[in-house]
XYZ file of C-alpha atoms in Angstrom:
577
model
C 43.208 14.302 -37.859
C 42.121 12.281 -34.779
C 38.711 11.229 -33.372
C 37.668 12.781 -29.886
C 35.245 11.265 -27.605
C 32.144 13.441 -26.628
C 30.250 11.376 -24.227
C 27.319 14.299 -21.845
C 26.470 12.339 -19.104
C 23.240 11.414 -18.946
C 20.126 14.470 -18.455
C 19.684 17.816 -19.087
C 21.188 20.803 -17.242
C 19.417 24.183 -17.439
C 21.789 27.869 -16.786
C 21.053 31.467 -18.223
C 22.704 30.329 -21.552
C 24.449 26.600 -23.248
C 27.995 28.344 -21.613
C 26.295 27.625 -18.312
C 26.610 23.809 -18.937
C 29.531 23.015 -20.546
C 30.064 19.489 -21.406
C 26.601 18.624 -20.296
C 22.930 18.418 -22.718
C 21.454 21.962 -22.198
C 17.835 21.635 -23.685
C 15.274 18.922 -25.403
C 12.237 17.445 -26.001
C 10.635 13.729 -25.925
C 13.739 12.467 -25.090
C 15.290 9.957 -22.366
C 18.065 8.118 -21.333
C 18.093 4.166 -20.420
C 21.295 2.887 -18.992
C 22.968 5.695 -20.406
C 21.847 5.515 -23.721
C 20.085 8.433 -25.033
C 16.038 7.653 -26.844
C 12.999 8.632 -28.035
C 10.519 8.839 -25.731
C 7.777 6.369 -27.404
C 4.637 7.618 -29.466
C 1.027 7.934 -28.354
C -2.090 6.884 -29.543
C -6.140 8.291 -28.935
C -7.989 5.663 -26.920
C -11.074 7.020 -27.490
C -13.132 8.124 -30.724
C -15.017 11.070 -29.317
C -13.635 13.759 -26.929
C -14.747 14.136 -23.436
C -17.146 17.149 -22.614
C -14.416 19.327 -20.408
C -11.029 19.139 -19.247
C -9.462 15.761 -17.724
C -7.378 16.226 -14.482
C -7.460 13.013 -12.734
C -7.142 9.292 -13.989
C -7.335 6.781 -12.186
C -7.402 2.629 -13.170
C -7.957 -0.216 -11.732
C -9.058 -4.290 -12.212
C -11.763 -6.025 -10.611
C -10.397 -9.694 -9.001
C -11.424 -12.145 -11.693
C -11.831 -9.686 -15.065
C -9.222 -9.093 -17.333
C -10.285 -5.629 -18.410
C -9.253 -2.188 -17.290
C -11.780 -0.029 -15.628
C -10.950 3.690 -15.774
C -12.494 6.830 -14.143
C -11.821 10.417 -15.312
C -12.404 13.196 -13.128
C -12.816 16.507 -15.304
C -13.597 20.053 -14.737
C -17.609 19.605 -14.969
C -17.759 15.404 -15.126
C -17.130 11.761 -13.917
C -16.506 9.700 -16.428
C -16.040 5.610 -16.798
C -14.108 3.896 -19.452
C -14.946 0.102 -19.641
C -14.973 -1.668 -22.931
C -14.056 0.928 -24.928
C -17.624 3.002 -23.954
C -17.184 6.257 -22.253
C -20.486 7.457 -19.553
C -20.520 10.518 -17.933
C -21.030 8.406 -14.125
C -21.487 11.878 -12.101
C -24.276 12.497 -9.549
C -26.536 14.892 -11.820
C -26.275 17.289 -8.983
C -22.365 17.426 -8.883
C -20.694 20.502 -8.374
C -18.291 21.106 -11.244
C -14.407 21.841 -10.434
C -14.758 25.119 -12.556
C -18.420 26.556 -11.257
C -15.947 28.241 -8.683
C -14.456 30.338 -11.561
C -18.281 31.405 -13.350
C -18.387 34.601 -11.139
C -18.303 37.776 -12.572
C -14.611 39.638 -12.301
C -12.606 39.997 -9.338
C -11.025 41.690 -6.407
C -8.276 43.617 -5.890
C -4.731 42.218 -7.261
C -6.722 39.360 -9.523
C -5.605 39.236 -13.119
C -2.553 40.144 -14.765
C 0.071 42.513 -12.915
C -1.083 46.398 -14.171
C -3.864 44.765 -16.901
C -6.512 47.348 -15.542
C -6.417 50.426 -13.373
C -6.204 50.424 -9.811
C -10.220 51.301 -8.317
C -11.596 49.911 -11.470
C -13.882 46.832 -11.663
C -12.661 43.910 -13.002
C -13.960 42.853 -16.649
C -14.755 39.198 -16.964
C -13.824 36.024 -14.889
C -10.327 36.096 -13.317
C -10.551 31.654 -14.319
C -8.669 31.497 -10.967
C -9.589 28.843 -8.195
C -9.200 29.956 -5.007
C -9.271 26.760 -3.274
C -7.067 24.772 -6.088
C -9.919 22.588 -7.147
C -9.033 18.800 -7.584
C -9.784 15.370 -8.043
C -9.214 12.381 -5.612
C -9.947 8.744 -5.888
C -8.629 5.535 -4.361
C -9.930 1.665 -4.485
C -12.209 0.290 -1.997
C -11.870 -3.301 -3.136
C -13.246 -3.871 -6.593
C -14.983 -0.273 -6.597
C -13.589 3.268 -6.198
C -14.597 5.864 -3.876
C -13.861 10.065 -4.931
C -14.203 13.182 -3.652
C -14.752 16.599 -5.843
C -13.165 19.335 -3.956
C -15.831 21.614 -4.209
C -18.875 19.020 -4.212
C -17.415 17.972 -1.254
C -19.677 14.653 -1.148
C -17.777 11.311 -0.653
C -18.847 9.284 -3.937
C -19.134 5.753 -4.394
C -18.224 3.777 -7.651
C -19.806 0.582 -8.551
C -17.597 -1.167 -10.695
C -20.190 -3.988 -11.445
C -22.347 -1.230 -13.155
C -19.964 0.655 -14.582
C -22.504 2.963 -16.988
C -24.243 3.611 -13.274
C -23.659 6.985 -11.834
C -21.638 7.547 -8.767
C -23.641 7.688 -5.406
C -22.847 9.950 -2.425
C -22.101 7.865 0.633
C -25.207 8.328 3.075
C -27.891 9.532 0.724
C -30.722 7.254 0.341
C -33.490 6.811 -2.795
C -37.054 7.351 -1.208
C -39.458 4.870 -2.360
C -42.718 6.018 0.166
C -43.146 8.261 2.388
C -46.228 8.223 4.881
C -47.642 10.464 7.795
C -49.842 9.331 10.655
C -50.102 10.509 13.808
C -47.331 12.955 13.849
C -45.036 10.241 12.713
C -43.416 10.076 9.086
C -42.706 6.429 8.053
C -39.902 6.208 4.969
C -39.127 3.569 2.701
C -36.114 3.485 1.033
C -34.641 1.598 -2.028
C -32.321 0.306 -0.787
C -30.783 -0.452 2.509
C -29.882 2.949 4.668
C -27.411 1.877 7.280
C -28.936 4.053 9.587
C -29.125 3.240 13.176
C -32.007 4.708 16.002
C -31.235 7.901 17.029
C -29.267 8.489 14.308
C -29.745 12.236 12.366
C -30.733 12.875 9.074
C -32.090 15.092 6.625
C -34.750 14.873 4.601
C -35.011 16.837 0.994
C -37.261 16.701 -1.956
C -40.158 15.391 -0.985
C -43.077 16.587 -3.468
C -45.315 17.175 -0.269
C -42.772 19.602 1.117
C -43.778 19.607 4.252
C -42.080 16.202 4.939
C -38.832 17.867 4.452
C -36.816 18.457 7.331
C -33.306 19.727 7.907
C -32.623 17.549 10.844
C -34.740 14.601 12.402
C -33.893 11.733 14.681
C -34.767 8.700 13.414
C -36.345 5.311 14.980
C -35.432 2.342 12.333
C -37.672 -0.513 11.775
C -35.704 -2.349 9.587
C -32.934 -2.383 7.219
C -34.908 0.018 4.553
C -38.053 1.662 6.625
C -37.699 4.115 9.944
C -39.958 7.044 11.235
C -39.372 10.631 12.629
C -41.711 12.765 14.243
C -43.466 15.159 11.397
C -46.351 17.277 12.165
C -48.971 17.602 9.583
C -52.299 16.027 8.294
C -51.946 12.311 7.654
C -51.117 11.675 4.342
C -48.607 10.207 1.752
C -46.032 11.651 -0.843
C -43.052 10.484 -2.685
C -39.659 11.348 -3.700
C -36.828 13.126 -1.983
C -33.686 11.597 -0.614
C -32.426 10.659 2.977
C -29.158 12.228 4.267
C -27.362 10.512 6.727
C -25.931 13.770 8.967
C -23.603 11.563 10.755
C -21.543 11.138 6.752
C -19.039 13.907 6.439
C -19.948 16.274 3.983
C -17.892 19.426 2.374
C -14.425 17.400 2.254
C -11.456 18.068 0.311
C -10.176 15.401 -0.242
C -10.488 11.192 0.097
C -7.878 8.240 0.327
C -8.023 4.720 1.469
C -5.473 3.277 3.786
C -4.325 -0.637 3.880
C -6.069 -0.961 7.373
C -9.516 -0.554 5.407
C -10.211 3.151 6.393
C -12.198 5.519 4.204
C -10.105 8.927 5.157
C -12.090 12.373 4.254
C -9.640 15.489 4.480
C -10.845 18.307 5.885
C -13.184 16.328 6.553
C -17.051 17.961 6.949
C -15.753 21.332 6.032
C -13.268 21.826 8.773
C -10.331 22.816 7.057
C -7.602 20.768 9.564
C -9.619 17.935 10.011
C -8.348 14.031 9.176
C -10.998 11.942 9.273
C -11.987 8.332 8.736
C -14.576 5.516 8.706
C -14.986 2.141 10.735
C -12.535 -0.375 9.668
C -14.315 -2.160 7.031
C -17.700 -0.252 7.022
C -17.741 2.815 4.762
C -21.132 4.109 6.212
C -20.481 4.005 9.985
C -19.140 7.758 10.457
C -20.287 7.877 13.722
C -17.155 9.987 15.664
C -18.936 9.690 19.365
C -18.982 6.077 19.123
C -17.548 3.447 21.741
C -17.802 0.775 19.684
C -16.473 1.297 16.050
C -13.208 2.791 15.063
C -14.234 6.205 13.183
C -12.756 8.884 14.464
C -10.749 12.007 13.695
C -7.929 14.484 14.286
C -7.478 17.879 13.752
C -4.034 18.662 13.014
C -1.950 21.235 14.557
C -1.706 23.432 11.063
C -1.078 27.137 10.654
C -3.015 25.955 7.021
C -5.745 23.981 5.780
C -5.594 20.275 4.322
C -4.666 20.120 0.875
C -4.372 16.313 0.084
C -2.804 13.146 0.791
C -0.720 10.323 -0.811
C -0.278 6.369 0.629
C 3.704 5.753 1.359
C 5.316 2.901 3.057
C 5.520 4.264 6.770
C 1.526 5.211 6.534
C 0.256 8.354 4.558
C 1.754 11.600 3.465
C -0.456 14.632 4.054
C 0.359 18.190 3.149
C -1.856 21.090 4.645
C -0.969 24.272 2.395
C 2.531 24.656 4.336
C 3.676 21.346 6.572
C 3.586 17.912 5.802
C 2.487 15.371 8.234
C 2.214 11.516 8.699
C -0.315 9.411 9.476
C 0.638 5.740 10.733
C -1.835 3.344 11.873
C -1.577 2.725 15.915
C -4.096 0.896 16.582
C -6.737 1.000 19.356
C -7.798 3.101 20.775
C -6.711 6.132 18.932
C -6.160 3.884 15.416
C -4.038 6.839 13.897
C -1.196 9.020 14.844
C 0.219 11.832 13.207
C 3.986 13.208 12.984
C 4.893 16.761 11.795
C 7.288 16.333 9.070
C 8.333 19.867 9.108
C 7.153 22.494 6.608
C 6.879 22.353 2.740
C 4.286 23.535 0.042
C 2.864 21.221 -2.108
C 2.458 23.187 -5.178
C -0.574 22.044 -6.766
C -3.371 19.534 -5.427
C -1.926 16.807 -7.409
C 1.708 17.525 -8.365
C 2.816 14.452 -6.115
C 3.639 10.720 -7.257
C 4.086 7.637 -5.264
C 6.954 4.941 -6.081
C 8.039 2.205 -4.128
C 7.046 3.673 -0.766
C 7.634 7.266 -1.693
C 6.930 10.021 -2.643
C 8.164 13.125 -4.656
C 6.296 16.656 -4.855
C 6.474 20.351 -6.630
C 7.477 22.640 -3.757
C 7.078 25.920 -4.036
C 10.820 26.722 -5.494
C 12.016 22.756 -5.883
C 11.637 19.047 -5.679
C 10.826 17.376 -2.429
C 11.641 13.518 -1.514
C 9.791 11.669 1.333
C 11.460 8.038 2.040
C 11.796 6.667 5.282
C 9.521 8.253 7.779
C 11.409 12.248 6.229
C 11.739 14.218 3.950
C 14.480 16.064 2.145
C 14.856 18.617 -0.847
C 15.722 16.803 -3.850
C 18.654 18.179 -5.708
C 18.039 19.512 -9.388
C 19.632 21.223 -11.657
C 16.163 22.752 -12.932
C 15.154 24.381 -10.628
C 15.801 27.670 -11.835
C 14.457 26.928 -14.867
C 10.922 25.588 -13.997
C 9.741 27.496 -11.340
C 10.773 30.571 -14.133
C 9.022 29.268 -16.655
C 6.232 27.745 -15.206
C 2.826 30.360 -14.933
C 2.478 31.632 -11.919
C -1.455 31.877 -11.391
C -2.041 28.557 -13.741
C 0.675 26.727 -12.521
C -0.455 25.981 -8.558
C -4.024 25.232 -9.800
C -3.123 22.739 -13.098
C 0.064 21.184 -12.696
C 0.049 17.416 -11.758
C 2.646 14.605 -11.747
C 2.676 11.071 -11.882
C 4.593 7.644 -12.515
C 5.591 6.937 -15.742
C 5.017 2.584 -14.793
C 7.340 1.637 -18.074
C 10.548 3.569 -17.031
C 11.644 4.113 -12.971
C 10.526 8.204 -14.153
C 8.391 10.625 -12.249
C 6.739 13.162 -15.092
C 6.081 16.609 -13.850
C 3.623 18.213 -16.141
C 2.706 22.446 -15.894
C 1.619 25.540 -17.808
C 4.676 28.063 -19.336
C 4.135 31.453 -18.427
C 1.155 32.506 -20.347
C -0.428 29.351 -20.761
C -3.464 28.208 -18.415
C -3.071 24.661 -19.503
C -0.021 22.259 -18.736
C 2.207 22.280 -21.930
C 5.885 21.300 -20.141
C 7.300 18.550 -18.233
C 10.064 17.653 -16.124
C 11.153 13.848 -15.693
C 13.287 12.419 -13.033
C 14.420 9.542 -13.146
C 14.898 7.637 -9.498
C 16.743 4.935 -10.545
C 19.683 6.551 -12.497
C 18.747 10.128 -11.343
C 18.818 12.249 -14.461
C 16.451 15.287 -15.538
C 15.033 16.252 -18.499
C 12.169 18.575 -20.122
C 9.983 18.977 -22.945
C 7.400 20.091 -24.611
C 3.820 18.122 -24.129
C 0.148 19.336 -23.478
C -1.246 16.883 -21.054
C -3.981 17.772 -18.248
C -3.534 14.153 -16.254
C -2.061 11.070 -16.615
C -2.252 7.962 -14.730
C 0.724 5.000 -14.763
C 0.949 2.180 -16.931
C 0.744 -1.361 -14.468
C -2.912 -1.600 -14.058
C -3.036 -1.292 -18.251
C -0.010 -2.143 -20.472
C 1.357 1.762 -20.683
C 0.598 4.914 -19.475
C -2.969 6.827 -20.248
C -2.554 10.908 -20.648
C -4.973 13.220 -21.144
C -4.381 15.840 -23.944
C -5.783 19.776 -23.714
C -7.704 18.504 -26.820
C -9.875 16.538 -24.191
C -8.689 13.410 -26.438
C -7.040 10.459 -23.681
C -3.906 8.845 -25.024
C -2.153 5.505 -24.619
C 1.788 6.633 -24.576
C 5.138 4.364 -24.845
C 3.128 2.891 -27.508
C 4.945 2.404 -30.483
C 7.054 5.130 -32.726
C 3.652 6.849 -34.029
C 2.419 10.423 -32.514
C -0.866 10.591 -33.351
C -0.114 13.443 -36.366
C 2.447 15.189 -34.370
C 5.233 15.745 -36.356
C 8.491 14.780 -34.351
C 10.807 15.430 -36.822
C 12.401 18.547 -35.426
C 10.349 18.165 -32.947
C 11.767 15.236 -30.351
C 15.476 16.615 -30.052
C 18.759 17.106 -27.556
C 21.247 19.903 -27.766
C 24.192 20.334 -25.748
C 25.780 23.077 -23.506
C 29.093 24.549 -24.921
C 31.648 22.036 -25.366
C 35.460 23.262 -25.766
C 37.725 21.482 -28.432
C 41.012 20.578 -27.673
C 43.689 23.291 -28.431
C 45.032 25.757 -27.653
C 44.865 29.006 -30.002
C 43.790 26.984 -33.265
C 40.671 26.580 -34.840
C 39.367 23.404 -35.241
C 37.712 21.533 -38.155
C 35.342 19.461 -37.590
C 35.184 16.968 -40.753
C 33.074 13.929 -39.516
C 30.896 12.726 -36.170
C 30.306 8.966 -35.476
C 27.563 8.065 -33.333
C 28.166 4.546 -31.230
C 26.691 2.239 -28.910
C 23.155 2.433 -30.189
C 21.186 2.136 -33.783
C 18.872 3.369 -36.518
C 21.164 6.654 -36.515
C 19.517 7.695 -40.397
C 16.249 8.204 -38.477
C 18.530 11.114 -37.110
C 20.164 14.512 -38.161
C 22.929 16.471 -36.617
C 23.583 19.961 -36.543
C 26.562 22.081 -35.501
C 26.973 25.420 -33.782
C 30.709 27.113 -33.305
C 32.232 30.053 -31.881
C 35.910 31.565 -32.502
C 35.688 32.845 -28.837
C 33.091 33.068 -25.781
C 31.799 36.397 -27.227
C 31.904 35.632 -30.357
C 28.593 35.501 -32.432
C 27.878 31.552 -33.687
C 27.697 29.966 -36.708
C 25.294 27.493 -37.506
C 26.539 24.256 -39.991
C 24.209 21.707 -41.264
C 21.589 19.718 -40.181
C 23.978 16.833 -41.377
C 22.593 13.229 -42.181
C 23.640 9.988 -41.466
C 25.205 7.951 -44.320
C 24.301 4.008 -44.498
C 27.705 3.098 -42.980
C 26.530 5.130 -39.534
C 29.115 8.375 -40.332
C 27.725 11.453 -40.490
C 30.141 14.088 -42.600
C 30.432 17.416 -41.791
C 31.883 20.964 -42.269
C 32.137 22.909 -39.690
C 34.986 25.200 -38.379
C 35.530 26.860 -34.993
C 36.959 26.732 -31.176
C 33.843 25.772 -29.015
C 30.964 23.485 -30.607
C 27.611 22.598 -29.229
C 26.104 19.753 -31.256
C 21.517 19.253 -31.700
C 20.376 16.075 -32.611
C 17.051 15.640 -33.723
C 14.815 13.292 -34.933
C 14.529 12.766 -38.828
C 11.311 10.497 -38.454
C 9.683 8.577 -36.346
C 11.492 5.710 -35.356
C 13.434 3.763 -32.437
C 17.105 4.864 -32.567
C 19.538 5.949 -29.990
C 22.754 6.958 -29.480
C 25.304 5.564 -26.866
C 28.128 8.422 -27.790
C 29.551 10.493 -30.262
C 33.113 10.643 -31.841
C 34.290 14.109 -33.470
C 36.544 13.771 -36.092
C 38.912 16.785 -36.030
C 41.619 18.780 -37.300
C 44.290 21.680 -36.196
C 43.520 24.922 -38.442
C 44.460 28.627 -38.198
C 45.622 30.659 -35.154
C 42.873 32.985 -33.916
């Protein structure tokens, strides 16, 4: 008898069957690799005592300058909501257009739904629950507060963070406290100050005495919260309404923040190529014909609309539905420029995550990498896999990605085929470049740095706080968080092989573990399953097992912290074939 050594480098390998990795870990689940030593991925806790009202699909966190505690928003299908102090407020403008109202028509048209599901000429029955548009999410910090856009509200929202039970308020809309005729000539008060300038456009909406409204006015300010506009009517008073500042884009996609202090709206005002961005420093100065600010725009040269953007060393990354472009600050007097990258498809909205200065996306087939001022396909061995498994009508709408913030690992999260709600994910790691998969229903996540680990939202509209300990919140991982190999041929040449004893090495805690076997006679032949096998208290695990080629599953027994460096087979020469 001698002992072999079976040491699968590190990460999983996908084929049509385990023969089409040989000597390599073929499938798992809540597992990972640090420094080559194979883990649990750590358990998960709720963070919250009462589930939110609809689906989570963005997170975002953040600190003000002199407070210790986390702030969070959560953008969800039909809400805004901010986490501070362990009490959760739905924050959204009471008006705000919900992700999913795009999906509340009736039916569909041609070639929605299911392949053959009804007859061709035939109405559809029921909502399609398809987004055209890929509704989504976007947020980013302007100083101590946040600023986000809902795809299909379209309004550019600003977060307080020193009221943070106050709702959201669109950039440019303005509280009326008065409102007054004489003469021809409407005088408003506002609330607060409107950052309007004379001349400046605006509509007016809401007004109890409707004739005050108007759907464009020029206005003549008076100070920092009163101006006029001409308004024919009796003389008389009313109250209500709001002010719209026209010059504010409205109908955007999609908002980030860049380091030079820019407020960037894609597709900015509903055009679909349009980059555009505020005065350096002033958030309400949108004024594009100006000579003396620094808002402008740019309207890419796109075969496709704007579909969002990411921050990266050399400037930002944007994607329109086929290229990818940078923008790089330039200064004066054009402030940005913008370089053609060269085509790719981001997959979903948000299934892109910045690291170090990059960035990583879905495309539409594979993994891209952006470092550098390019971008190159990333090589996996997955590929296959995922973009086979993943829906294909769910899966550009839903799937998301993000950094993981403990480990150097990217997490990929999408629907299976069937599904309409993320239940997989993908890891790569960029620091010792390894895959892997699993099984995990999670609509967002956000990275662990601003708070001590990373925050995921579940489908149960629960948020969790992961790498947190060895506990799952009631899922069971025994079973459940597990590795198993690709086809691994024993030494030999003709015999069978007995295979009396495996010793796992270089790690700990192996009884929290259990091992099971699974040999062949020949590549054909049909296999036999032996175990699971346990670990005794001395580390060895004994087993009985007979055959030629030998894939091994190791799962977890209960929860706990153990790893495994490598395995030694114990073995011995048997029969001929």
């Amino acid at each position: 008898m001698t002992y072999i050594p079976i040491k699968l480098p590190p990460g999983i390998v996908r084929g049509a069957n385990p023969d089409d990795a040989p000597g390599r870990w073929y499938d798992g689940s809540l597992v990972r690799w640090r420094e080559g030593v194979m883990e649990p991925i750590g358990g998960w806790s709720k963070i919250m005592a009462t589930a939110l009202n609809s689906t989570a699909r963005t997170i975002h966190q953040w600190r003000r300058n002199n407070a210790p505690e986390v702030y969070t928003l959560v953008g969800t299908d039909e809400e805004l909501y901010s986490g501070y102090q362990g009490t959760w407020t739905d924050v959204a403008p009471s008006d705000l257009i919900a992700l999913n109202d795009i999906t509340s028509g009736t039916g569909g048209g041609y070639g929605s739904g299911p392949y053959g599901a009804e007859a061709y000429g035939d109405p559809r029955t029921g909502s399609t629950g398809l987004t055209p548009e890929r509704a989504a999410w976007s947020m980013a910090n302007w100083g101590e507060d946040v600023v986000a856009v809902s795809s299909t509200d379209g309004r550019l929202l600003y977060f307080d963070s020193s009221a943070p039970t106050t709702d959201a308020k669109p950039i440019g809309v303005y509280s009326i406290s008065s409102i007054s005729r004489t003469s021809n000539v409407a005088t408003v008060v506002t609330t607060e100050p409107h950052n309007l300038a004379t001349s400046d456009a605006v509509k007016i909406a809401g007004v109890t005495d409707t004739s005050f409204n108007t759907a464009s006015s020029a206005v003549t300010v008076t100070n920092p919260t009163t101006f006029t506009y001409a308004n024919t009517g009796a003389d008389g008073s009313s109250s209500g309404g709001t002010v719209q500042d026209l010059l504010v884009p409205i109908d955007n996609r999609a908002v980030i923040v860049t380091p030079e202090r820019h407020v960037v709206l894609l597709q900015a005002g509903g055009n679909m190529r349009r980059v555009g961005w505020c005065s350096r420093e002033d958030i309400t100065d949108w004024d594009f014909s100006s000579t003396t600010n620094t808002a402008g725009y740019y309207d890419l040269q796109s075969e496709t609309p704007i579909l969002n953007g990411s921050p990266v060393r050399e400037g930002t990354l944007i994607w329109s539905t086929n290229r990818v472009f940078l923008m790089r600050y330039v200064g004066l007097p054009f402030i940005y420029g913008f370089d053609d990258l060269g085509t790719s498809m981001l997959y979903a909205p948000n299934s892109f995550a910045e690291f170090d200065g990059r960035c990583v996306w879905m495309d539409n087939s594979g993994f891209m990498l952006y470092e550098g001022g390019s971008m190159r396909p990333l090589p996996c061995d997955l590929n296959d896999y995922i973009f086979s498994d993943i829906d294909p009508l769910y899966g550009p709408r839903v799937a998301h990605a993000s950094v993981n913030g403990k480990f150097d690992e990217i997490w990929f999260h999408y629907p299976s085929n069937g599904s309409t709600e993320c239940d997989r994910y993908v890891i790569w790691n960029w620091s010792e470049n390894w895959w892997s998969i699993g099984t995990l229903a999670r609509t967002a996540a956000f990275q662990a740095g601003v708070g001590s680990y990373p925050i995921m939202a579940g489908t149960d509209k629960f948020l969790y706080q992961h790498e947190d300990g060895w506990t799952y919140d009631g899922f069971n991982c025994a079973n459940n968080v597990f590795i198993a190999s690709g086809t691994i041929n024993l030494p030999g040449d003709e015999q069978s092989m007995h295979i009396t004893q495996l010793v796992p090495s270089n790690g700990g805690n192996y009884d929290l573990t259990k091992y099971t076997l699974f040999t062949r006679m020949t590549p054909n032949d049909t296999e036999r399953q032996f175990g699971p096998y346990y670990s005794r208290s001395d580390g060895y695990v004994d087993t009985r097992a007979v055959g030629r080629d030998v894939r091994i599953r190791i799962c977890a027994n209960d929860a706990g912290d153990w790893s495994i460096g490598r395995i030694r087979m114990k073995i011995a020469a048997g029969g001929r074939r």
